[in-house]
Amino acid sequence: MKVLKQKRIDSTNVTKNPLLLEIQGDYPGKYGGPVNINVASMTEEQKKQYYLGWQNNRFNQFVSDLIPLNRKLDDVREPECRNVVYREILPRSSVIICFHNEAWSTLLRTVHSVLRNTPSKYLEEIILVDDFSSFPHLKEPLENYVKKLPNVRIIRSQKREGLIRARLLGHREAKGEVLTYLDSHCECTEDWLRPMLQRIAENPMAVVTPVIDRVDETTFKYWTFSGPAINIGVFQWDLTFNWGPVHRERRKAIESPVDPIKSPTMAGGLFSIRKDTFSKLGTYDPGFETWGSENLEISFKIWMCGGTLEIMPCSHVGHVFRGSSPYSWPKGMSELRTNGIRLAEVWLDEYKEEYYKRLGYVLGDYGDVSERKKLKKDLNCHSFDWYLHNIYPEALWVKNVVIVGPLMNKLSGTCFYIQPDDTLAMASCSMREPLLYYALTKTGEIRIDMRCLAAYDKIIVITCSGNRGIEEWTVHQTGHILHLSSNRCLDLNQDGKVILNKCINTPSQMWSFLRLEKPQKK
Ligand code: UDP
Ligand code: MN
C-alpha cells in the first residue's frame, strides 16, 4: 500500500486535539482499504447488530463502526493537482451537514475528515443540522462529543423538515462567505476544499462540486474516480438525475487534469456556493418536500441565471451510495412527483410537456408556484431552450420524437419494461412508471433517454451510440417493429420474453405505442 510522503497542508486543527491525532499502526480500513467480515462466524449478538445496522442505514454500519473515525485515506488526486497554485486569501466556508437518523460512525467520520483535511483558515465552522432524528446517540452523546471538537455546532429542526428545508436551515445559520454542503456519510480527502474555494473566488457565480467518489456500502472501501472515469451530472426527461460520460466535444474543452469540468446538473448532496449567490438565486423552492428535484432546480437555475456549475477534479470526497432510503417519507413517494412538477412548471418552459407525457399527465395538486416564476423573471434568466442548446445539447434528441408512450404487445396486452439489469421484461401498461415510456425517434431509435433498444442476435439496451445498424427500427402500420440490420421482427415468445423472430403475421409480433393524450381542460 502506498505510503504518503506529502506533509499535511495545515495541521492546526489536528495537532492540538487528541481526538484528531493520526492513528499509528495498522487498523481496519486504513488508506481506504476494504473491511471484510465473516458473518457466519459471528456471535448471535453480533449478527443481530449486523442486520440491524443494514436495516437502519441501508449500508453496512457494522463495518463502518469497526473503522476509526479518523481513518487516513490515500491521496487520490491526480499528481498535477499538487502543483496547482492557490490564492493565499480565499473566502472561508461553513460546512453544513444535514442528517436524519444517521449512524454515529458515518456522521462523525464525515466531521473528522473535514477537520483533518481542511486548513482552519478556510473553515469558518461545521454546522450539523439534525433533521428531527430519533436515534438516542444523536441527542446528548452527540452534543457531548461535538463539544470536544473545534468549531462544530449542532442545530436542530423542530419537526421533520426533509433534506431540502434542513439545508435551508443551515443556510440561514451559517456565518461563512461560502457554504459547503455534505451528506452525513462522506469522507473528505487531502486538500478537498481549496480547489472549490479558488473557483468561487475567481467567479462569485460559480457553483462547484468535488469529484464524488464511492465509499463502498458493504466494505467501506474508498473507490476513486479520475480522468475519463469522472462523470458529469445530467438529467433524464422523467426529471431524474443521472451520471453521464464526458463526450468528445466536452472533453476537447478540458486541457489539463486540473481543469474544472462543466456539468449540466449536480447530484445535490455535495457542493459549494457563495451564501449570497445562493440567496440571490432564491435558494431552493420552499415548496419542495423531503428529498429530490432540488438538485435539478439549483442546477438549471445556476446555468440559466448567469452562473456556472463545475466539477473540480482536484477535490475528492467519498460518499456512501446506497440502494434505497432507510428513513420514512412523511408524505410517501408522491413527494418526489410533486417536487418534479413544481420544477417543470417553473423552469422547463414548453419542455415541461416532455415530463408530463411521461407522467401520463397525472399532475395532482402541486401547490402555488407563482413566487418561483416571479423569481425566474426577476433574475432575467435564460430559457430552458437556451439551457439545452448551450449546456446540455445531448438532451435535444427529444425534439426528434415521433411518439412516446408505453409499448404494448397485442397478444399479451402488457408493455415493455427495462429491468434494473438492463434486460427486458413485460409489465402492466397502466403502471405509472417512466421506465415504461419509450420514445420512437425520426431516425428509428426506440429509446428511453440515453438508452436505446438495440439488437445483435438478441435484444439489449445500450447507451445510444448513433450506430444506425443495430439501433434502427421501423414501425409498420401492421404493428410490426422491424429491426433493420437483421431484418427480423420484435416478438414475444411463450415464456414472456422479448425476442427477435422472422416476421410473420401473428399478434405476438404486433405492438403499439399507447398514445397518451393530454386531458382537455374543462
Ligand atoms: N436527510 C435529512 N432529512 C431527510 C432526509 C435526508 O436531513 O428528511 C439527510 C440525510 O441524512 C443525508 C442527506 O440528507 O445526509 C441526503 O440524504 P440521503 O443520503 O438519504 O440521499 P442519497 O445520498 O441516498 O441520495
Ligand atoms: Mn447520501
XYZ file of C-alpha atoms and ligand atoms in Angstrom:
548
model
C 0.000 0.000 0.000
C 1.134 3.478 -0.849
C 2.660 5.474 1.983
C 2.153 9.169 1.810
C 5.236 11.316 1.937
C 3.485 14.585 1.443
C 3.096 16.746 4.501
C -0.302 17.830 5.685
C -1.341 21.175 4.305
C -2.060 22.616 7.721
C -2.243 20.862 10.987
C -3.687 23.484 13.293
C -6.890 21.510 13.615
C -5.142 18.283 14.133
C -2.192 18.578 16.426
C -3.920 20.176 19.366
C -6.757 17.757 19.684
C -6.240 14.165 20.821
C -9.401 13.090 19.012
C -7.919 14.171 15.720
C -4.458 12.698 16.100
C -3.096 10.445 13.418
C -3.509 6.799 14.440
C -0.307 4.817 14.333
C -0.022 1.220 13.176
C -2.465 -0.858 11.256
C -6.230 -0.701 11.629
C -9.349 -1.701 9.667
C -9.961 0.426 6.599
C -6.568 2.176 6.660
C -5.839 4.147 3.456
C -9.380 3.481 2.301
C -8.928 -0.270 2.175
C -11.934 -2.624 2.432
C -13.068 -4.287 5.622
C -14.349 -7.786 5.016
C -16.148 -9.647 7.730
C -17.375 -13.177 8.047
C -20.962 -13.103 9.211
C -21.115 -16.874 9.635
C -18.500 -16.774 12.391
C -20.197 -14.023 14.370
C -21.858 -14.485 17.730
C -25.640 -14.239 17.809
C -25.396 -10.787 19.366
C -23.022 -9.578 16.660
C -25.294 -10.956 13.968
C -28.165 -9.044 15.454
C -26.145 -5.832 15.368
C -25.004 -6.556 11.839
C -28.524 -6.971 10.450
C -29.846 -4.051 12.449
C -27.068 -1.887 11.013
C -28.124 -2.694 7.472
C -31.759 -2.168 8.310
C -31.227 1.232 9.919
C -28.885 2.621 7.314
C -29.031 0.512 4.150
C -25.274 0.359 4.422
C -23.007 -1.820 6.486
C -22.950 0.065 9.759
C -21.261 -2.864 11.488
C -18.236 -2.452 9.246
C -18.312 1.329 9.454
C -18.192 1.026 13.244
C -15.009 -1.038 13.013
C -13.180 1.693 11.121
C -11.677 4.533 13.176
C -13.422 7.896 12.862
C -10.033 9.237 11.950
C -9.077 6.789 9.276
C -6.465 8.023 6.897
C -7.167 7.846 3.195
C -4.793 7.754 0.257
C -4.167 10.991 -1.559
C -6.325 10.085 -4.539
C -5.711 13.209 -6.603
C -4.026 13.362 -9.971
C -0.337 14.266 -9.468
C -0.853 17.595 -11.286
C -3.173 18.707 -8.510
C -0.217 19.069 -6.177
C 1.287 21.746 -8.388
C -1.741 23.978 -8.521
C -1.012 27.383 -7.074
C -3.846 28.622 -4.925
C -4.541 32.145 -3.847
C -3.325 32.918 -0.375
C -6.608 34.595 0.500
C -9.704 32.593 -0.168
C -13.223 33.012 1.180
C -13.974 30.980 4.288
C -16.586 28.285 4.167
C -19.180 26.936 6.552
C -19.522 23.207 6.088
C -23.146 22.176 6.526
C -24.003 18.555 7.163
C -27.705 17.676 7.379
C -28.719 14.364 8.824
C -31.756 12.368 9.738
C -31.071 9.307 11.870
C -27.514 8.882 10.674
C -25.213 6.260 12.212
C -22.687 7.565 14.721
C -19.609 6.355 12.909
C -20.515 7.643 9.452
C -21.649 11.030 10.743
C -18.570 11.581 12.850
C -16.210 10.210 10.242
C -17.600 12.908 7.968
C -16.891 15.550 10.599
C -13.413 14.233 11.370
C -12.493 14.090 7.713
C -13.454 17.738 7.309
C -11.423 18.808 10.328
C -8.393 16.806 9.296
C -8.289 17.852 5.693
C -9.315 21.488 5.809
C -6.879 24.227 6.778
C -8.562 26.041 9.632
C -8.099 29.382 7.935
C -10.605 28.314 5.297
C -13.027 26.634 7.649
C -15.462 29.038 9.256
C -17.388 26.329 11.102
C -19.062 22.981 10.768
C -22.818 23.054 11.233
C -24.602 19.800 11.883
C -28.274 20.168 11.071
C -30.257 17.488 12.832
C -33.454 16.996 10.896
C -35.549 15.711 13.800
C -33.713 12.443 14.337
C -34.964 9.971 16.898
C -31.839 7.845 17.412
C -30.683 8.408 21.036
C -26.988 8.592 20.096
C -27.732 11.782 18.136
C -29.012 13.583 21.238
C -26.838 14.145 24.302
C -23.991 11.830 23.322
C -23.523 13.775 20.085
C -23.630 17.083 21.909
C -21.016 15.923 24.396
C -18.738 14.632 21.680
C -19.019 17.680 19.491
C -18.026 19.909 22.424
C -14.604 18.309 22.256
C -14.147 19.218 18.599
C -13.119 22.641 17.354
C -15.663 24.777 15.557
C -18.548 22.328 15.327
C -22.093 23.165 16.355
C -25.452 21.448 16.110
C -28.737 22.999 15.130
C -31.911 21.010 15.350
C -35.153 21.337 13.456
C -38.360 21.442 15.483
C -40.082 18.993 13.172
C -39.086 16.755 10.329
C -38.287 19.243 7.603
C -36.842 16.987 4.968
C -33.417 17.379 3.482
C -34.249 20.451 1.455
C -35.548 22.644 4.239
C -32.848 21.272 6.548
C -30.254 22.624 4.114
C -32.071 25.954 4.198
C -31.833 25.999 7.992
C -28.086 25.626 7.568
C -28.048 28.407 5.002
C -29.808 30.724 7.420
C -27.496 29.984 10.345
C -24.173 29.880 8.521
C -21.592 32.601 9.065
C -19.248 31.682 6.228
C -18.999 33.583 2.967
C -19.193 30.252 1.227
C -21.447 27.332 2.107
C -20.287 23.795 1.515
C -22.896 21.090 1.835
C -22.066 17.478 2.549
C -24.174 14.397 3.178
C -23.801 12.842 6.587
C -21.882 9.797 5.317
C -18.946 11.313 3.482
C -15.175 11.276 3.739
C -13.204 14.271 2.579
C -9.691 13.731 1.276
C -6.467 15.717 1.151
C -6.990 19.424 0.439
C -10.509 18.867 -0.860
C -11.892 22.346 -0.158
C -9.322 24.674 -1.682
C -9.955 23.903 -5.372
C -13.620 24.747 -4.840
C -12.922 27.942 -2.902
C -10.457 29.053 -5.521
C -13.010 28.681 -8.294
C -15.576 30.611 -6.299
C -13.003 33.329 -5.587
C -12.465 33.649 -9.346
C -16.175 33.883 -10.069
C -18.771 34.611 -7.384
C -21.473 32.975 -9.516
C -19.540 29.719 -9.736
C -21.080 26.718 -8.066
C -18.762 23.775 -7.714
C -18.785 20.175 -6.637
C -15.969 17.824 -5.755
C -15.485 14.592 -7.636
C -17.837 12.375 -5.686
C -16.013 9.134 -5.037
C -17.681 5.997 -3.815
C -17.312 4.605 -0.335
C -18.497 1.038 -0.765
C -21.668 0.460 1.220
C -20.592 -3.065 2.182
C -16.843 -2.901 2.858
C -16.324 0.871 3.163
C -13.533 0.644 0.637
C -12.797 4.026 -0.906
C -13.117 3.892 -4.700
C -11.908 6.927 -6.561
C -12.792 8.230 -9.993
C -10.250 10.072 -12.081
C -9.624 11.107 -15.681
C -12.176 9.674 -18.099
C -13.899 7.858 -15.236
C -15.159 11.168 -13.874
C -18.799 11.522 -14.835
C -20.774 14.687 -15.210
C -24.275 15.186 -13.860
C -27.119 15.037 -16.341
C -30.864 14.612 -16.181
C -33.450 12.452 -17.858
C -36.807 13.501 -19.188
C -38.563 11.898 -16.256
C -36.658 14.565 -14.303
C -34.392 12.164 -12.522
C -30.714 12.822 -12.081
C -28.145 10.600 -13.683
C -24.403 10.419 -14.160
C -23.215 10.690 -17.724
C -19.939 10.338 -19.584
C -17.956 13.357 -20.778
C -18.450 13.168 -24.537
C -15.814 14.098 -27.095
C -16.964 17.663 -27.620
C -16.877 18.348 -23.913
C -13.542 16.641 -23.474
C -11.986 18.948 -26.047
C -12.619 21.896 -23.768
C -10.652 20.311 -20.934
C -6.962 20.958 -21.326
C -5.440 19.588 -18.160
C -6.475 17.137 -15.464
C -6.873 20.010 -13.029
C -9.338 21.966 -15.194
C -12.903 22.348 -13.987
C -15.396 20.152 -15.825
C -18.665 21.791 -16.786
C -21.595 19.767 -15.568
C -25.208 20.218 -16.728
C -26.524 19.144 -13.316
C -25.290 18.122 -9.884
C -26.142 15.122 -7.745
C -27.149 17.516 -4.985
C -25.552 16.432 -1.738
C -22.026 17.810 -2.069
C -21.347 21.289 -3.375
C -20.017 24.748 -2.555
C -21.701 28.042 -3.301
C -21.361 31.579 -2.011
C -24.002 32.260 0.611
C -25.097 35.450 -1.156
C -25.242 33.694 -4.534
C -27.458 31.013 -3.061
C -29.737 33.708 -1.630
C -29.776 35.655 -4.858
C -30.797 32.534 -6.755
C -33.677 32.039 -4.340
C -32.087 29.035 -2.571
C -34.478 26.103 -3.055
C -38.173 26.090 -3.754
C -39.557 26.003 -0.192
C -42.498 24.023 -1.552
C -40.232 21.032 -2.148
C -40.718 18.162 0.294
C -38.204 15.730 1.850
C -35.815 14.893 -0.985
C -35.391 15.179 -4.714
C -35.578 17.696 -7.583
C -33.808 20.364 -5.544
C -30.560 19.314 -7.206
C -32.035 19.856 -10.661
C -33.670 23.109 -9.641
C -30.402 24.557 -8.450
C -28.537 23.153 -11.452
C -30.926 24.589 -14.028
C -31.068 27.977 -12.443
C -27.347 28.306 -11.913
C -26.834 27.908 -15.630
C -29.949 29.754 -16.736
C -29.445 32.738 -14.434
C -25.832 33.673 -15.079
C -23.723 31.207 -13.117
C -21.684 28.105 -13.810
C -21.726 24.590 -12.410
C -18.486 22.685 -12.483
C -16.764 19.661 -11.018
C -13.317 20.375 -9.585
C -11.174 17.336 -10.386
C -8.630 18.102 -7.662
C -11.292 17.953 -4.991
C -12.329 14.448 -3.958
C -14.944 13.494 -1.402
C -16.220 9.975 -0.864
C -19.908 9.311 -0.345
C -21.619 6.102 0.739
C -24.057 5.438 -2.097
C -26.910 3.182 -1.131
C -29.682 1.471 -2.997
C -32.642 2.775 -1.025
C -33.582 5.154 1.770
C -33.712 3.827 5.318
C -35.914 6.611 6.618
C -39.615 7.276 6.407
C -41.096 9.649 3.857
C -43.781 11.572 5.731
C -45.933 12.067 2.665
C -44.944 8.953 0.778
C -43.114 8.848 -2.513
C -45.626 11.182 -4.132
C -43.440 13.988 -2.810
C -40.951 13.125 -5.472
C -43.507 13.754 -8.159
C -44.810 16.990 -6.671
C -41.274 18.362 -6.468
C -40.717 17.401 -10.098
C -43.890 19.099 -11.259
C -43.072 22.309 -9.422
C -39.644 22.193 -11.026
C -41.082 21.661 -14.501
C -43.719 24.366 -14.123
C -41.154 26.975 -13.219
C -38.012 26.111 -15.150
C -38.805 23.911 -18.141
C -40.967 26.304 -20.219
C -42.506 24.400 -23.131
C -40.321 21.370 -22.400
C -42.423 20.605 -19.340
C -44.681 18.685 -21.718
C -41.937 16.092 -22.146
C -42.067 15.420 -18.436
C -45.832 15.464 -18.199
C -46.165 12.969 -21.036
C -44.053 10.591 -19.010
C -46.342 11.096 -16.035
C -49.355 10.283 -18.175
C -50.446 13.867 -17.441
C -51.386 12.953 -13.887
C -50.222 16.051 -12.054
C -52.372 16.282 -8.925
C -52.164 19.277 -6.623
C -48.688 20.711 -6.682
C -49.460 23.985 -4.914
C -48.748 27.530 -5.969
C -45.606 28.266 -7.974
C -46.227 31.911 -8.799
C -43.491 33.131 -6.431
C -40.963 30.902 -8.101
C -41.981 32.058 -11.547
C -41.584 35.618 -10.382
C -38.098 34.818 -9.147
C -37.139 33.497 -12.557
C -38.483 36.614 -14.192
C -36.777 38.967 -11.757
C -33.449 37.263 -12.267
C -33.854 37.669 -16.002
C -32.878 34.085 -16.641
C -32.313 32.348 -19.952
C -34.953 29.974 -21.286
C -34.777 26.219 -20.873
C -34.291 26.001 -24.627
C -31.137 28.109 -24.199
C -30.000 25.764 -21.427
C -30.466 22.722 -23.631
C -28.699 24.214 -26.626
C -25.796 25.638 -24.674
C -25.320 23.419 -21.659
C -26.838 20.039 -22.373
C -27.373 19.551 -26.109
C -27.318 15.766 -25.616
C -30.911 16.041 -24.347
C -32.161 17.656 -27.538
C -32.871 14.254 -29.065
C -36.292 14.766 -27.581
C -37.084 17.127 -30.446
C -36.873 14.200 -32.859
C -39.504 12.147 -31.138
C -42.349 10.821 -33.252
C -44.272 9.279 -30.392
C -43.655 8.463 -26.767
C -45.578 6.080 -24.570
C -45.710 2.542 -23.248
C -45.147 -0.026 -25.979
C -47.884 -2.656 -25.787
C -47.879 -6.149 -27.200
C -51.163 -7.074 -28.867
C -51.155 -10.691 -27.733
C -50.344 -10.194 -24.074
C -51.690 -6.690 -23.545
C -48.587 -5.973 -21.468
C -45.829 -3.433 -22.056
C -42.077 -3.359 -22.429
C -40.102 -2.695 -19.315
C -36.367 -2.384 -18.730
C -35.307 -4.122 -15.564
C -32.539 -2.703 -13.407
C -30.047 -5.107 -15.010
C -30.985 -3.738 -18.451
C -32.813 -6.861 -19.542
C -36.288 -6.516 -20.932
C -39.404 -7.793 -19.284
C -43.110 -7.149 -19.676
C -45.207 -5.213 -17.191
C -48.681 -3.817 -16.802
C -49.146 -0.912 -19.216
C -51.031 1.118 -16.672
C -48.136 1.205 -14.254
C -47.243 4.869 -13.885
C -43.590 4.346 -14.340
C -41.394 6.467 -16.588
C -39.288 3.421 -17.430
C -42.252 2.254 -19.461
C -42.152 5.316 -21.677
C -40.296 4.530 -24.837
C -39.814 7.147 -27.494
C -39.648 6.438 -31.186
C -37.442 8.963 -32.946
C -37.349 10.140 -36.547
C -34.094 8.271 -37.058
C -35.669 4.987 -35.991
C -34.348 4.769 -32.454
C -36.509 3.322 -29.731
C -35.137 4.941 -26.651
C -35.505 5.908 -23.050
C -33.350 8.939 -22.603
C -29.782 7.947 -23.368
C -30.558 4.252 -23.600
C -31.532 2.655 -26.891
C -33.130 -0.599 -27.811
C -30.568 -2.465 -29.879
C -30.150 -5.970 -31.223
C -27.471 -8.312 -32.459
C -28.862 -11.803 -32.235
C -30.677 -10.857 -29.093
C -32.277 -7.700 -27.838
C -30.387 -5.480 -25.483
C -30.497 -1.983 -24.089
C -27.378 0.075 -24.633
C -26.242 3.657 -24.308
C -27.354 5.205 -27.587
C -24.385 5.422 -29.907
C -25.988 6.638 -33.124
C -24.981 3.327 -34.719
C -27.864 3.099 -37.133
C -27.251 -0.564 -37.856
C -28.020 -2.127 -34.529
C -30.190 0.651 -33.129
C -32.509 1.219 -36.068
C -36.112 0.059 -36.110
C -39.089 0.643 -38.352
C -42.601 0.622 -37.022
C -45.072 -0.630 -39.619
C -48.778 0.114 -39.969
C -49.436 -3.551 -39.188
C -47.826 -3.123 -35.762
C -44.668 -4.999 -36.698
C -41.453 -3.483 -35.407
C -38.697 -4.418 -37.782
C -35.068 -4.435 -36.727
C -33.424 -3.149 -39.857
C -29.995 -4.728 -39.896
C -31.205 -8.233 -39.021
C -34.475 -7.959 -40.939
C -36.320 -9.571 -38.037
C -39.306 -8.525 -36.019
C -39.854 -7.912 -32.318
C -41.750 -10.810 -30.861
C -42.929 -12.016 -27.501
C -42.288 -15.710 -27.014
C -44.317 -18.146 -24.940
C -42.162 -17.606 -21.875
C -42.979 -13.917 -21.982
C -39.511 -12.981 -23.274
C -38.960 -10.287 -25.851
C -37.053 -11.758 -28.783
C -36.315 -11.191 -32.472
C -38.043 -13.518 -34.916
C -38.740 -13.993 -38.572
C -41.542 -11.571 -39.400
C -44.911 -13.277 -39.723
C -48.480 -12.260 -39.288
C -49.162 -13.074 -35.640
C -50.467 -10.995 -32.722
C -47.319 -11.628 -30.686
C -45.425 -9.534 -33.234
C -47.843 -6.672 -33.153
C -47.057 -3.711 -30.984
C -48.484 -0.293 -30.453
C -47.299 2.823 -28.686
C -50.076 3.800 -26.351
C -50.833 7.359 -27.182
C -51.293 9.422 -24.096
C -53.432 12.363 -24.882
C -53.245 15.477 -22.848
C -56.517 15.763 -20.960
C -58.673 18.629 -22.174
C -59.228 21.384 -19.648
C -62.841 21.558 -18.567
N -31.663 13.895 5.197
C -32.274 14.830 6.038
N -33.633 14.823 6.156
C -34.437 13.964 5.454
C -33.824 13.055 4.574
C -32.425 13.048 4.468
O -31.576 15.624 6.665
O -35.648 14.021 5.601
C -30.205 13.888 5.052
C -29.543 12.527 5.106
O -29.236 12.181 6.433
C -28.320 12.739 4.249
C -28.752 13.738 3.222
O -29.927 14.354 3.754
O -27.242 13.296 4.964
C -29.070 13.119 1.874
O -29.942 12.022 2.023
P -29.526 10.569 1.528
O -28.115 10.307 1.860
O -30.526 9.600 2.050
O -29.692 10.709 -0.009
P -28.830 9.936 -1.108
O -27.406 10.290 -0.860
O -29.098 8.490 -0.864
O -29.357 10.481 -2.376
Mn -26.260 10.277 0.835
